[in-house]
Short mmCIF file of C-alpha atoms in Angstrom, two decimals:
data_model
loop_
_atom_site.label_atom_id
_atom_site.label_comp_id
_atom_site.label_asym_id
_atom_site.label_seq_id
_atom_site.Cartn_x
_atom_site.Cartn_y
_atom_site.Cartn_z
CA MET A 18 111.44 118.94 61.22
CA ALA A 19 113.34 120.96 57.97
CA ASP A 20 116.94 120.47 59.72
CA VAL A 21 118.57 117.49 60.63
CA LYS A 22 119.37 117.27 64.30
CA VAL A 23 121.92 114.62 66.07
CA VAL A 24 120.92 113.75 70.00
CA VAL A 25 123.47 111.67 71.87
CA PRO A 26 121.70 110.60 75.26
CA GLY A 27 121.67 113.49 78.26
CA ASP A 28 120.32 115.58 75.50
CA ALA A 29 117.42 117.56 76.21
CA ILE A 30 114.91 117.64 73.43
CA ASP A 31 112.27 120.78 73.09
CA THR A 32 109.41 118.97 72.28
CA HIS A 33 106.82 122.01 71.72
CA THR A 34 104.33 122.59 69.38
CA GLU A 35 101.46 124.64 68.48
CA GLU A 36 99.13 122.12 70.04
CA GLU A 37 99.69 122.35 73.46
CA GLU A 38 96.66 120.57 74.72
CA SER A 39 97.54 117.32 72.36
CA VAL A 40 98.76 114.14 73.53
CA LEU A 41 102.63 114.42 73.70
CA ARG A 42 103.73 110.61 72.58
CA LEU A 43 107.69 109.64 72.93
CA GLY A 44 109.49 106.86 70.62
CA PRO A 45 112.56 105.41 70.95
CA GLY A 46 115.50 106.93 72.43
CA LEU A 47 113.64 108.84 73.96
CA ILE A 48 112.37 109.11 78.08
CA GLN A 49 110.98 111.73 79.77
CA GLN A 50 111.41 111.99 83.19
CA ALA A 51 110.17 115.07 86.29
CA GLY A 52 108.49 116.92 83.29
CA LYS A 53 110.95 116.85 81.04
CA VAL A 54 112.18 114.77 77.90
CA ASN A 55 115.47 113.26 77.24
CA ALA A 56 117.69 111.67 74.70
CA ILE A 57 118.71 108.15 75.84
CA ALA A 58 120.20 107.11 72.42
CA ALA A 59 122.33 108.23 69.85
CA GLY A 60 120.94 109.01 66.31
CA VAL A 61 119.07 111.62 64.30
CA LEU A 62 116.21 113.25 65.80
CA HIS A 63 112.66 112.97 64.44
CA ALA A 64 109.24 114.81 65.25
CA SER A 65 105.84 114.51 63.62
CA SER A 66 103.76 117.54 64.08
CA ASP A 67 100.17 115.66 62.82
CA THR A 68 100.83 113.43 66.14
CA ASN A 69 103.08 115.43 68.39
CA HIS A 70 105.42 112.34 67.71
CA PHE A 71 108.90 112.07 69.00
CA TRP A 72 111.93 109.69 68.34
CA VAL A 73 115.07 108.80 67.74
CA VAL A 74 116.67 107.05 64.74
CA GLY A 75 119.82 105.78 65.05
CA ASN A 76 121.85 102.45 63.73
CA ARG A 77 121.79 100.62 67.00
CA ARG A 78 122.29 96.18 66.14
CA ARG A 79 119.40 95.49 68.91
CA TYR A 80 115.72 96.55 68.51
CA VAL A 81 114.26 98.14 71.41
CA PRO A 82 110.77 97.49 71.57
CA ALA A 83 108.74 100.42 71.61
CA GLU A 84 104.90 101.13 71.85
CA GLY A 85 102.68 101.54 68.76
CA GLU A 86 105.33 99.71 65.84
CA PRO A 87 105.11 97.26 63.76
CA VAL A 88 107.53 94.77 63.72
CA VAL A 89 108.06 91.19 61.78
CA GLY A 90 108.23 88.17 64.19
CA VAL A 91 108.52 84.40 64.00
CA VAL A 92 106.56 82.54 66.37
CA LEU A 93 108.81 80.40 68.82
CA GLY A 94 106.41 78.61 71.05
CA ARG A 95 102.59 78.13 71.84
CA HIS A 96 101.88 77.84 75.41
CA GLY A 97 97.95 78.73 77.97
CA GLU A 98 97.99 82.44 76.60
CA GLY A 99 99.32 83.12 73.44
CA TYR A 100 102.65 82.42 71.37
CA ARG A 101 105.81 83.56 72.26
CA VAL A 102 107.17 85.41 69.28
CA ASP A 103 110.91 86.24 68.32
CA ILE A 104 110.72 89.78 67.13
CA GLY A 105 114.51 90.30 67.55
CA SER A 106 115.11 91.88 71.38
CA ALA A 107 116.47 91.26 74.40
CA HIS A 108 112.81 89.59 75.68
CA ASP A 109 110.71 87.55 73.00
CA ALA A 110 106.93 89.09 73.11
CA LEU A 111 104.41 87.84 73.74
CA LEU A 112 101.11 87.64 71.27
CA PRO A 113 97.89 86.46 73.21
CA LEU A 114 95.31 84.16 71.39
CA LEU A 115 92.80 86.91 71.13
CA ALA A 116 94.65 89.12 70.14
CA PHE A 117 93.11 88.99 66.35
CA GLU A 118 90.64 90.45 64.58
CA GLY A 119 87.82 88.28 64.79
CA ALA A 120 89.70 86.16 67.77
CA THR A 121 87.22 84.21 70.51
CA ARG A 122 87.36 81.57 72.45
CA ARG A 123 86.08 78.86 70.55
CA ASN A 124 87.35 80.29 66.99
CA LYS A 125 91.36 81.66 67.06
CA PRO A 126 93.98 81.27 64.74
CA ASN A 127 96.25 78.72 64.81
CA LEU A 128 100.04 79.65 64.12
CA ALA A 129 102.72 77.05 63.58
CA VAL A 130 106.18 77.16 65.00
CA GLY A 131 108.22 79.32 62.68
CA ALA A 132 105.16 80.73 61.46
CA THR A 133 106.12 84.42 60.07
CA VAL A 134 103.32 87.28 61.62
CA TYR A 135 103.67 90.85 61.33
CA ALA A 136 102.24 92.75 64.42
CA ARG A 137 101.84 96.01 66.42
CA VAL A 138 103.74 96.51 69.60
CA SER A 139 100.94 96.77 72.52
CA VAL A 140 103.16 96.59 74.94
CA ALA A 141 106.23 97.71 76.16
CA ASN A 142 108.66 98.85 78.94
CA GLU A 143 111.04 97.64 81.61
CA MET A 144 109.15 95.50 83.68
CA MET A 145 107.56 92.75 81.82
CA ASP A 146 108.45 91.14 78.01
CA PRO A 147 106.78 93.44 74.84
CA GLU A 148 103.28 91.77 74.01
CA LEU A 149 102.10 91.53 70.28
CA GLU A 150 98.79 92.46 68.57
CA CYS A 151 97.74 91.21 65.29
CA PHE A 152 94.64 94.39 64.89
CA ASN A 153 94.09 98.03 65.82
CA SER A 154 92.45 97.98 68.91
CA HIS A 155 90.68 101.11 68.13
CA THR A 156 88.92 99.26 65.10
CA GLY A 157 89.36 95.92 65.90
CA LYS A 158 90.33 95.65 62.47
CA SER A 159 93.60 93.47 61.11
CA GLU A 160 94.32 96.12 58.71
CA GLY A 161 97.01 94.47 57.68
CA TYR A 162 98.63 92.63 60.39
CA GLY A 163 98.50 88.86 61.19
CA GLU A 164 100.20 85.56 59.56
CA LEU A 165 102.23 86.63 56.54
CA THR A 166 102.29 82.90 54.02
CA GLN A 167 104.40 82.69 51.41
CA GLY A 168 106.42 85.12 50.02
CA PHE A 169 110.65 85.89 51.50
CA THR A 170 111.39 87.31 54.25
CA PHE A 171 115.01 89.29 55.78
CA LYS A 172 116.84 91.64 57.40
CA CYS A 173 117.88 95.14 57.36
CA SER A 174 119.47 97.93 59.77
CA LEU A 175 116.62 99.19 62.34
CA GLY A 176 117.41 103.18 59.87
CA MET A 177 116.89 101.53 56.89
CA ALA A 178 113.94 99.92 58.21
CA ARG A 179 112.55 103.12 59.28
CA ARG A 180 113.24 104.55 56.07
CA LEU A 181 111.24 102.04 54.30
CA LEU A 182 108.83 102.71 56.25
CA ASN A 183 107.99 106.68 54.48
CA ALA A 184 105.16 106.23 51.84
CA LYS A 185 107.26 108.41 50.27
CA ALA A 186 110.70 105.75 50.07
CA PRO A 187 112.05 106.11 46.16
CA VAL A 188 113.07 102.32 46.33
CA LEU A 189 109.47 100.78 47.33
CA ASN A 190 108.50 103.57 45.08
CA ALA A 191 110.20 102.51 41.84
CA LEU A 192 110.02 99.24 42.06
CA GLY A 193 106.21 99.24 42.48
CA ASP A 194 106.04 101.05 39.32
CA GLN A 195 106.97 97.48 37.58
CA VAL A 196 106.53 95.28 39.87
CA PRO A 197 103.55 94.22 41.51
CA PHE A 198 104.38 93.23 44.96
CA GLU A 199 103.06 93.12 48.59
CA ALA A 200 105.03 93.92 51.84
CA ALA A 201 105.46 93.97 55.64
CA VAL A 202 108.86 96.55 56.97
CA GLY A 203 108.73 96.05 60.84
CA VAL A 204 110.75 98.46 62.36
CA ASN A 205 113.13 95.63 63.73
CA GLY A 206 114.74 95.11 61.14
CA ARG A 207 112.90 92.42 59.27
CA VAL A 208 111.01 92.67 55.76
CA TRP A 209 108.83 90.52 54.57
CA ILE A 210 108.68 90.13 50.44
CA ASN A 211 106.09 88.22 48.11
CA ALA A 212 106.25 88.16 44.42
CA GLY A 213 104.76 85.62 43.47
CA ALA A 214 107.35 84.25 40.94
CA PRO A 215 110.87 83.18 43.06
CA GLU A 216 112.65 85.56 40.47
CA LYS A 217 110.58 88.52 41.32
CA THR A 218 110.45 88.05 44.70
CA ILE A 219 114.59 87.83 44.38
CA LEU A 220 114.92 91.19 42.42
CA VAL A 221 112.68 93.00 44.80
CA VAL A 222 114.77 92.30 47.47
CA ASN A 223 117.90 92.86 46.19
CA ALA A 224 116.59 96.40 44.99
CA ILE A 225 115.70 96.93 48.73
CA LYS A 226 118.98 95.64 50.21
CA ASN A 227 120.95 97.22 47.86
CA SER A 228 119.47 100.69 48.10
CA GLU A 229 120.73 101.38 51.78
CA TYR A 230 123.63 103.82 50.73
CA LEU A 231 121.82 105.43 47.75
CA ASP A 232 119.88 108.10 47.42
CA GLY A 233 116.71 108.93 45.02
CA LYS A 234 118.13 109.48 42.00
CA GLN A 235 120.65 106.55 42.32
CA SER A 236 117.67 103.68 44.07
CA LYS A 237 115.75 104.13 40.49
CA GLN A 238 118.83 104.10 38.29
CA MET A 239 119.82 100.67 40.11
CA VAL A 240 116.30 99.56 39.88
CA LYS A 241 116.32 100.56 36.02
CA GLU A 242 119.25 98.25 35.86
CA LEU A 243 118.29 94.97 37.98
CA LEU A 244 114.89 95.27 35.88
CA GLY A 245 117.24 95.45 32.61
CA LYS A 246 118.40 92.05 33.30
CA GLN A 247 116.08 90.11 33.80
#
C-alpha cells in the first residue's frame, strides 16, 4: 500500500486484490463478519499483496495475540501438557511439551521457570487461551524459535516492535554494519538482544530504544554517535 490509511473501529476495509483465489488472512485489529471485513482497533492499515494479509498497527498498551505472530515470552510454570508462558496478553499462553523441533514423548526440552523463549502463536481466539509453538509446523524445523539463552530482554511499544521486524529497519541495519549481535523481536513488545560483551549489548539496546521516534537518517546518525563514545 503506497498511501498511509488510518482506520478506526467500525471502518469497512477493502480487501480486494488481483489474486481473487488467494486465501484472505486477517491480522490484529480486523474482523470478518457476514462476508465483510471491518476494523476493530484504531491505527494504520497495512497489507501484503504477496500473502493477501491485512492488519492494523496501533500503539495499544496490551498485546492481543494473533495466529502466526512471533512473540518473546517468559516461562511461568509447567504442568502435565506443557508450559505456561507470559507473553504480555490478558491471558497466559500454553506452550505444549511437543511443540519443539524433534520433540518426542521421550525427548523433549526441559525449560526452567524464568526461561525466555521465542515462539510463534499457533492458536488465538476469544474462546480459549493462546497457544504457542517453537517450530514451523509446515517444515518441522525450529527456524530460530526456541529457548533464548544469555542475552538481555527489554520492552518497547507494540508499534516499535512491528517496525523492528521489517528487514529494512534502519536502526538494526545501522547497528549490524558495525556491531555483531543476535536479535529476536516479538510483536508483543519484547526484544531479546545478545551481542556477546555486556557493553555491546547495552549499546544495541540503547540504540534501539533511542530510535523509536527517529527517521532512518536520524537513526543512522544516532548509532554513529553512540559508537563514537565507545
